[in-house]
């Protein structure tokens, strides 16, 4: 006997009672079939409903022929009436995402002629794959039109037309379907063959937010969110922006400009620091004029600056310049520079003795050692 599909009669039905027609133990639980159910079985890109049946958890719901099978974590008496209770927050979320997806797919089909060839709404964001390239610049207009469909609070029409009516009905479909075909229409926006459960009117979707598009298999993968998920993402993004606004003392609509200004200031300061360091390095180097081999420690230098300082000292000292920067705990960056001779063997010996790694050219060795200042001094003495 075909299960009466209450989810098609009333998409808002959260609780119902059904008679247990059969209850059979299977691998992963008990397969329970009722005379009628509000639990939507997995299908059409929409996940199965969750909830409870009697005092049992509904683990999964699927179709077998014309019957809906509830996989439950326990047994129910055949012939008894069972109270079904849906996890309605989960169901409503899926309806918001699914009807929103239809509206967006319908708009893109009309504007570009592309088809939705893949739809996933299981993870945090929902993705739709289209078989054509949608320019990113088109997103704001598509999104505006999609939200217009929400503000008009249009009744979503779900029906199974007669074979004659079906021939006259225009609808999106992935492939030719045998009758009966269930059609879901958002008047003026979309007409599509679909077995999913949808909101009763578009106002229930709340909001549609298109997030990104990327090229995917010659077409476009679009990320979007509807309803509560969109609202939650916007809250999270707003909270981040509020923190940025406080950190920059900028209006919340001016944070982008404030961040760009900060980057420019940082770049200018970095340039100035490099100039000052260079002057400082030359002054340090002059202090080693004619001193022969030099071992020098300096705190807080980037590896590039270690190299600049070693270079400057090598110009003055008439020997080898060995510069180290860091700490006993974190280790030291080093640079060895000479104007004559070959430092490669020394570099190897040092790596071995001071737990280091590095390399370079005969007159230039650079790298890191994990050793204490004392040990470095002992090595060079
Ligand atoms: Zn659908």
GROMACS .gro file of C-alpha atoms and ligand atoms in nm:
model
  382
    1UNK     CA    1   0.000   0.000   0.000
    2UNK     CA    2   0.133   0.344  -0.094
    3UNK     CA    3   0.230   0.565   0.199
    4UNK     CA    4   0.017   0.879   0.222
    5UNK     CA    5   0.264   1.166   0.187
    6UNK     CA    6   0.152   1.424   0.440
    7UNK     CA    7   0.460   1.638   0.365
    8UNK     CA    8   0.312   1.712   0.022
    9UNK     CA    9  -0.030   1.799   0.171
   10UNK     CA   10   0.103   2.040   0.435
   11UNK     CA   11   0.469   2.142   0.428
   12UNK     CA   12   0.435   2.295   0.777
   13UNK     CA   13   0.313   1.976   0.945
   14UNK     CA   14   0.546   1.910   1.238
   15UNK     CA   15   0.358   1.638   1.430
   16UNK     CA   16   0.121   1.365   1.313
   17UNK     CA   17   0.012   1.015   1.400
   18UNK     CA   18   0.034   0.716   1.170
   19UNK     CA   19  -0.048   0.350   1.198
   20UNK     CA   20   0.247   0.110   1.198
   21UNK     CA   21   0.195  -0.121   0.899
   22UNK     CA   22   0.522  -0.307   0.940
   23UNK     CA   23   0.834  -0.305   1.155
   24UNK     CA   24   1.124  -0.519   1.038
   25UNK     CA   25   1.471  -0.546   1.190
   26UNK     CA   26   1.747  -0.450   0.943
   27UNK     CA   27   2.126  -0.408   0.961
   28UNK     CA   28   2.128  -0.059   1.107
   29UNK     CA   29   1.798  -0.049   1.297
   30UNK     CA   30   1.429  -0.117   1.245
   31UNK     CA   31   1.256  -0.033   0.918
   32UNK     CA   32   0.914   0.106   1.000
   33UNK     CA   33   0.639   0.171   0.744
   34UNK     CA   34   0.331   0.379   0.835
   35UNK     CA   35   0.005   0.433   0.651
   36UNK     CA   36   0.085   0.806   0.640
   37UNK     CA   37   0.392   1.019   0.722
   38UNK     CA   38   0.516   1.378   0.737
   39UNK     CA   39   0.880   1.261   0.722
   40UNK     CA   40   1.029   1.355   0.386
   41UNK     CA   41   1.251   1.080   0.244
   42UNK     CA   42   1.582   1.177   0.092
   43UNK     CA   43   1.544   1.283  -0.273
   44UNK     CA   44   1.572   1.560  -0.530
   45UNK     CA   45   1.880   1.703  -0.363
   46UNK     CA   46   1.698   1.744  -0.032
   47UNK     CA   47   1.813   1.548   0.274
   48UNK     CA   48   1.576   1.325   0.472
   49UNK     CA   49   1.388   1.464   0.770
   50UNK     CA   50   1.494   1.388   1.125
   51UNK     CA   51   1.291   1.349   1.441
   52UNK     CA   52   1.115   1.088   1.651
   53UNK     CA   53   0.853   0.821   1.590
   54UNK     CA   54   0.689   0.709   1.913
   55UNK     CA   55   0.981   0.694   2.154
   56UNK     CA   56   1.224   0.600   1.876
   57UNK     CA   57   1.476   0.819   1.693
   58UNK     CA   58   1.433   0.840   1.317
   59UNK     CA   59   1.786   0.781   1.182
   60UNK     CA   60   1.706   0.796   0.812
   61UNK     CA   61   1.405   0.813   0.580
   62UNK     CA   62   1.399   0.675   0.227
   63UNK     CA   63   1.160   0.560  -0.043
   64UNK     CA   64   1.117   0.198  -0.144
   65UNK     CA   65   0.875   0.180  -0.434
   66UNK     CA   66   0.566   0.376  -0.330
   67UNK     CA   67   0.637   0.340   0.041
   68UNK     CA   68   0.830   0.564   0.278
   69UNK     CA   69   1.063   0.370   0.508
   70UNK     CA   70   1.166   0.514   0.846
   71UNK     CA   71   1.490   0.365   0.974
   72UNK     CA   72   1.455   0.387   1.353
   73UNK     CA   73   1.674   0.297   1.650
   74UNK     CA   74   1.408   0.071   1.801
   75UNK     CA   75   1.102  -0.142   1.748
   76UNK     CA   76   0.738  -0.026   1.731
   77UNK     CA   77   0.434  -0.253   1.765
   78UNK     CA   78   0.270  -0.337   1.431
   79UNK     CA   79  -0.087  -0.210   1.416
   80UNK     CA   80  -0.027   0.055   1.685
   81UNK     CA   81  -0.062   0.428   1.629
   82UNK     CA   82   0.272   0.610   1.646
   83UNK     CA   83   0.317   0.983   1.711
   84UNK     CA   84   0.562   1.136   1.464
   85UNK     CA   85   0.750   1.452   1.556
   86UNK     CA   86   0.979   1.626   1.308
   87UNK     CA   87   1.298   1.817   1.379
   88UNK     CA   88   1.120   2.109   1.221
   89UNK     CA   89   1.411   2.356   1.247
   90UNK     CA   90   1.610   2.118   1.025
   91UNK     CA   91   1.320   2.073   0.779
   92UNK     CA   92   1.239   2.446   0.763
   93UNK     CA   93   1.606   2.527   0.694
   94UNK     CA   94   1.608   2.279   0.404
   95UNK     CA   95   1.284   2.425   0.264
   96UNK     CA   96   1.428   2.779   0.282
   97UNK     CA   97   1.746   2.672   0.100
   98UNK     CA   98   1.563   2.459  -0.157
   99UNK     CA   99   1.296   2.709  -0.263
  100UNK     CA  100   1.562   2.983  -0.268
  101UNK     CA  101   1.772   2.766  -0.497
  102UNK     CA  102   1.476   2.725  -0.736
  103UNK     CA  103   1.424   3.101  -0.757
  104UNK     CA  104   1.791   3.169  -0.832
  105UNK     CA  105   1.814   2.881  -1.082
  106UNK     CA  106   1.497   3.005  -1.253
  107UNK     CA  107   1.633   3.360  -1.285
  108UNK     CA  108   1.966   3.236  -1.424
  109UNK     CA  109   1.789   3.003  -1.666
  110UNK     CA  110   1.579   3.292  -1.800
  111UNK     CA  111   1.868   3.545  -1.813
  112UNK     CA  112   2.146   3.320  -1.944
  113UNK     CA  113   1.977   2.999  -2.062
  114UNK     CA  114   2.198   2.793  -1.827
  115UNK     CA  115   2.080   2.488  -1.635
  116UNK     CA  116   2.135   2.383  -1.277
  117UNK     CA  117   2.336   2.062  -1.313
  118UNK     CA  118   2.425   2.002  -0.946
  119UNK     CA  119   2.291   2.112  -0.611
  120UNK     CA  120   2.432   2.047  -0.263
  121UNK     CA  121   2.284   2.181   0.058
  122UNK     CA  122   2.433   1.954   0.320
  123UNK     CA  123   2.729   2.165   0.436
  124UNK     CA  124   2.745   2.519   0.574
  125UNK     CA  125   2.692   2.689   0.240
  126UNK     CA  126   2.479   2.558  -0.043
  127UNK     CA  127   2.632   2.524  -0.387
  128UNK     CA  128   2.466   2.520  -0.729
  129UNK     CA  129   2.653   2.420  -1.043
  130UNK     CA  130   2.549   2.580  -1.373
  131UNK     CA  131   2.649   2.464  -1.720
  132UNK     CA  132   2.766   2.810  -1.833
  133UNK     CA  133   2.983   3.098  -1.723
  134UNK     CA  134   2.809   3.353  -1.499
  135UNK     CA  135   3.012   3.674  -1.467
  136UNK     CA  136   3.067   3.780  -1.104
  137UNK     CA  137   2.941   4.130  -1.195
  138UNK     CA  138   2.597   3.981  -1.262
  139UNK     CA  139   2.554   3.856  -0.902
  140UNK     CA  140   2.415   4.178  -0.749
  141UNK     CA  141   2.137   4.199  -1.009
  142UNK     CA  142   2.049   3.830  -0.979
  143UNK     CA  143   2.042   3.862  -0.601
  144UNK     CA  144   1.823   4.174  -0.616
  145UNK     CA  145   1.573   4.000  -0.844
  146UNK     CA  146   1.570   3.687  -0.625
  147UNK     CA  147   1.491   3.894  -0.316
  148UNK     CA  148   1.217   4.072  -0.509
  149UNK     CA  149   1.050   3.730  -0.539
  150UNK     CA  150   1.064   3.701  -0.160
  151UNK     CA  151   0.914   4.047  -0.098
  152UNK     CA  152   0.621   3.963  -0.323
  153UNK     CA  153   0.544   3.667  -0.091
  154UNK     CA  154   0.433   3.452  -0.383
  155UNK     CA  155   0.245   3.127  -0.323
  156UNK     CA  156   0.462   2.830  -0.423
  157UNK     CA  157   0.255   2.599  -0.644
  158UNK     CA  158   0.332   2.228  -0.628
  159UNK     CA  159   0.116   2.005  -0.847
  160UNK     CA  160   0.113   1.695  -1.068
  161UNK     CA  161  -0.041   1.790  -1.402
  162UNK     CA  162  -0.231   1.545  -1.623
  163UNK     CA  163  -0.033   1.410  -1.923
  164UNK     CA  164  -0.214   1.663  -2.148
  165UNK     CA  165  -0.145   1.954  -1.914
  166UNK     CA  166   0.215   1.844  -1.873
  167UNK     CA  167   0.272   1.870  -2.249
  168UNK     CA  168   0.172   2.236  -2.233
  169UNK     CA  169   0.375   2.308  -1.918
  170UNK     CA  170   0.717   2.470  -1.955
  171UNK     CA  171   0.955   2.357  -1.682
  172UNK     CA  172   1.323   2.306  -1.606
  173UNK     CA  173   1.437   1.947  -1.579
  174UNK     CA  174   1.772   1.766  -1.586
  175UNK     CA  175   1.638   1.490  -1.812
  176UNK     CA  176   1.315   1.375  -1.979
  177UNK     CA  177   1.084   1.238  -1.710
  178UNK     CA  178   0.803   0.982  -1.741
  179UNK     CA  179   0.460   1.088  -1.618
  180UNK     CA  180   0.364   1.158  -1.339
  181UNK     CA  181   0.591   1.463  -1.297
  182UNK     CA  182   0.562   1.693  -0.997
  183UNK     CA  183   0.598   2.058  -1.091
  184UNK     CA  184   0.705   2.331  -0.848
  185UNK     CA  185   0.633   2.685  -0.962
  186UNK     CA  186   0.721   3.025  -0.822
  187UNK     CA  187   0.494   3.239  -1.041
  188UNK     CA  188   0.692   3.474  -1.264
  189UNK     CA  189   1.025   3.333  -1.150
  190UNK     CA  190   1.052   2.960  -1.194
  191UNK     CA  191   0.890   2.636  -1.306
  192UNK     CA  192   1.077   2.316  -1.233
  193UNK     CA  193   1.026   1.941  -1.201
  194UNK     CA  194   1.104   1.858  -0.838
  195UNK     CA  195   1.005   1.607  -0.570
  196UNK     CA  196   1.132   1.817  -0.278
  197UNK     CA  197   0.932   1.989  -0.005
  198UNK     CA  198   0.909   2.367  -0.039
  199UNK     CA  199   0.790   2.660   0.168
  200UNK     CA  200   0.427   2.751   0.106
  201UNK     CA  201   0.503   3.113   0.012
  202UNK     CA  202   0.828   3.283  -0.085
  203UNK     CA  203   0.819   3.523   0.211
  204UNK     CA  204   0.916   3.230   0.434
  205UNK     CA  205   1.261   3.221   0.271
  206UNK     CA  206   1.338   3.554   0.442
  207UNK     CA  207   1.645   3.648   0.240
  208UNK     CA  208   1.867   3.516  -0.040
  209UNK     CA  209   2.238   3.599  -0.030
  210UNK     CA  210   2.466   3.505  -0.318
  211UNK     CA  211   2.822   3.462  -0.192
  212UNK     CA  212   3.069   3.362  -0.464
  213UNK     CA  213   3.107   3.214  -0.809
  214UNK     CA  214   3.402   3.009  -0.930
  215UNK     CA  215   3.470   2.832  -1.259
  216UNK     CA  216   3.375   2.465  -1.235
  217UNK     CA  217   3.391   2.202  -1.512
  218UNK     CA  218   3.353   2.463  -1.783
  219UNK     CA  219   3.057   2.622  -1.605
  220UNK     CA  220   3.006   2.801  -1.275
  221UNK     CA  221   2.976   2.685  -0.914
  222UNK     CA  222   2.780   2.938  -0.712
  223UNK     CA  223   2.773   2.954  -0.333
  224UNK     CA  224   2.463   3.100  -0.173
  225UNK     CA  225   2.264   3.100   0.149
  226UNK     CA  226   1.898   3.154   0.227
  227UNK     CA  227   1.692   3.233   0.533
  228UNK     CA  228   1.836   3.169   0.876
  229UNK     CA  229   2.171   3.051   0.740
  230UNK     CA  230   2.211   3.379   0.546
  231UNK     CA  231   2.112   3.579   0.854
  232UNK     CA  232   2.365   3.391   1.070
  233UNK     CA  233   2.646   3.447   0.817
  234UNK     CA  234   2.563   3.817   0.796
  235UNK     CA  235   2.567   3.839   1.176
  236UNK     CA  236   2.910   3.673   1.186
  237UNK     CA  237   3.041   3.904   0.910
  238UNK     CA  238   2.888   4.208   1.080
  239UNK     CA  239   3.052   4.114   1.410
  240UNK     CA  240   3.393   4.083   1.241
  241UNK     CA  241   3.342   4.419   1.072
  242UNK     CA  242   3.244   4.577   1.404
  243UNK     CA  243   3.572   4.455   1.554
  244UNK     CA  244   3.767   4.592   1.256
  245UNK     CA  245   3.576   4.920   1.286
  246UNK     CA  246   3.671   4.950   1.655
  247UNK     CA  247   4.035   4.857   1.589
  248UNK     CA  248   4.062   5.124   1.315
  249UNK     CA  249   3.827   5.377   1.479
  250UNK     CA  250   3.641   5.383   1.147
  251UNK     CA  251   3.271   5.386   1.061
  252UNK     CA  252   3.143   5.036   0.982
  253UNK     CA  253   3.094   5.137   0.618
  254UNK     CA  254   3.451   5.276   0.596
  255UNK     CA  255   3.655   4.978   0.720
  256UNK     CA  256   3.782   4.881   0.372
  257UNK     CA  257   3.935   5.225   0.317
  258UNK     CA  258   4.077   5.222   0.672
  259UNK     CA  259   4.243   4.882   0.611
  260UNK     CA  260   4.393   5.003   0.281
  261UNK     CA  261   4.529   5.316   0.453
  262UNK     CA  262   4.683   5.099   0.725
  263UNK     CA  263   4.856   4.882   0.462
  264UNK     CA  264   4.995   5.190   0.288
  265UNK     CA  265   5.125   5.327   0.620
  266UNK     CA  266   5.287   4.993   0.703
  267UNK     CA  267   5.457   4.979   0.363
  268UNK     CA  268   5.589   5.336   0.406
  269UNK     CA  269   5.717   5.259   0.757
  270UNK     CA  270   5.883   4.939   0.639
  271UNK     CA  271   6.063   5.138   0.373
  272UNK     CA  272   6.174   5.396   0.631
  273UNK     CA  273   6.293   5.123   0.871
  274UNK     CA  274   6.501   4.965   0.594
  275UNK     CA  275   6.667   5.301   0.525
  276UNK     CA  276   6.741   5.360   0.894
  277UNK     CA  277   6.872   5.006   0.937
  278UNK     CA  278   7.105   5.053   0.646
  279UNK     CA  279   7.250   5.370   0.805
  280UNK     CA  280   7.281   5.190   1.137
  281UNK     CA  281   7.452   4.891   0.973
  282UNK     CA  282   7.711   5.115   0.806
  283UNK     CA  283   7.783   5.286   1.133
  284UNK     CA  284   7.818   4.946   1.309
  285UNK     CA  285   8.039   4.822   1.024
  286UNK     CA  286   8.272   5.123   1.049
  287UNK     CA  287   8.338   5.023   1.412
  288UNK     CA  288   8.491   4.698   1.279
  289UNK     CA  289   8.715   4.864   1.019
  290UNK     CA  290   9.029   4.653   0.967
  291UNK     CA  291   8.948   4.419   1.261
  292UNK     CA  292   8.977   4.097   1.055
  293UNK     CA  293   8.724   3.817   1.128
  294UNK     CA  294   8.419   3.950   1.314
  295UNK     CA  295   8.146   3.773   1.514
  296UNK     CA  296   7.852   4.008   1.575
  297UNK     CA  297   7.515   3.956   1.755
  298UNK     CA  298   7.220   4.186   1.694
  299UNK     CA  299   6.864   4.145   1.831
  300UNK     CA  300   6.539   4.142   1.633
  301UNK     CA  301   6.661   4.137   1.270
  302UNK     CA  302   6.474   3.978   0.981
  303UNK     CA  303   6.690   3.732   0.777
  304UNK     CA  304   6.721   3.992   0.497
  305UNK     CA  305   6.855   4.247   0.747
  306UNK     CA  306   7.102   3.991   0.890
  307UNK     CA  307   7.238   3.959   0.538
  308UNK     CA  308   7.258   4.338   0.485
  309UNK     CA  309   7.449   4.384   0.813
  310UNK     CA  310   7.692   4.099   0.736
  311UNK     CA  311   7.750   4.253   0.393
  312UNK     CA  312   7.819   4.596   0.542
  313UNK     CA  313   8.066   4.454   0.799
  314UNK     CA  314   8.245   4.243   0.533
  315UNK     CA  315   8.305   4.564   0.336
  316UNK     CA  316   8.498   4.711   0.631
  317UNK     CA  317   8.657   4.435   0.840
  318UNK     CA  318   8.901   4.282   0.585
  319UNK     CA  319   8.802   3.931   0.705
  320UNK     CA  320   8.492   3.722   0.747
  321UNK     CA  321   8.175   3.878   0.891
  322UNK     CA  322   7.952   3.637   1.092
  323UNK     CA  323   7.624   3.799   1.202
  324UNK     CA  324   7.366   3.625   1.424
  325UNK     CA  325   7.022   3.749   1.529
  326UNK     CA  326   6.772   3.571   1.754
  327UNK     CA  327   6.768   3.423   2.103
  328UNK     CA  328   6.893   3.113   2.286
  329UNK     CA  329   6.533   2.985   2.309
  330UNK     CA  330   6.416   3.047   1.952
  331UNK     CA  331   6.753   2.994   1.783
  332UNK     CA  332   6.948   3.234   1.559
  333UNK     CA  333   6.936   3.344   1.194
  334UNK     CA  334   7.288   3.381   1.063
  335UNK     CA  335   7.481   3.510   0.767
  336UNK     CA  336   7.850   3.457   0.693
  337UNK     CA  337   8.013   3.684   0.432
  338UNK     CA  338   8.370   3.715   0.311
  339UNK     CA  339   8.530   3.898   0.019
  340UNK     CA  340   8.791   3.624  -0.036
  341UNK     CA  341   8.814   3.252   0.033
  342UNK     CA  342   8.548   2.981   0.057
  343UNK     CA  343   8.303   2.952   0.346
  344UNK     CA  344   8.130   2.630   0.241
  345UNK     CA  345   8.330   2.394   0.467
  346UNK     CA  346   8.291   2.633   0.759
  347UNK     CA  347   7.915   2.644   0.690
  348UNK     CA  348   7.898   2.263   0.700
  349UNK     CA  349   8.106   2.238   1.017
  350UNK     CA  350   7.892   2.501   1.185
  351UNK     CA  351   7.565   2.328   1.088
  352UNK     CA  352   7.700   2.010   1.242
  353UNK     CA  353   7.831   2.171   1.561
  354UNK     CA  354   7.540   2.412   1.620
  355UNK     CA  355   7.240   2.205   1.506
  356UNK     CA  356   7.181   2.425   1.206
  357UNK     CA  357   7.087   2.426   0.844
  358UNK     CA  358   7.159   2.659   0.557
  359UNK     CA  359   7.379   2.703   0.254
  360UNK     CA  360   7.469   2.948  -0.017
  361UNK     CA  361   7.773   3.040  -0.224
  362UNK     CA  362   8.146   3.015  -0.150
  363UNK     CA  363   8.158   3.373  -0.018
  364UNK     CA  364   7.810   3.378   0.134
  365UNK     CA  365   7.637   3.135   0.371
  366UNK     CA  366   7.294   3.189   0.526
  367UNK     CA  367   7.062   2.986   0.750
  368UNK     CA  368   6.953   2.914   1.105
  369UNK     CA  369   7.111   2.743   1.406
  370UNK     CA  370   6.938   2.606   1.713
  371UNK     CA  371   7.209   2.679   1.970
  372UNK     CA  372   7.290   2.916   2.259
  373UNK     CA  373   7.499   3.233   2.216
  374UNK     CA  374   7.770   3.074   2.435
  375UNK     CA  375   7.801   2.776   2.200
  376UNK     CA  376   7.816   3.001   1.893
  377UNK     CA  377   8.096   3.207   2.053
  378UNK     CA  378   8.281   2.886   2.151
  379UNK     CA  379   8.256   2.755   1.794
  380UNK     CA  380   8.411   3.069   1.645
  381UNK     CA  381   8.683   3.089   1.912
  382LIG    ZN1  382   1.407   2.112  -0.636
   0.00000   0.00000   0.00000
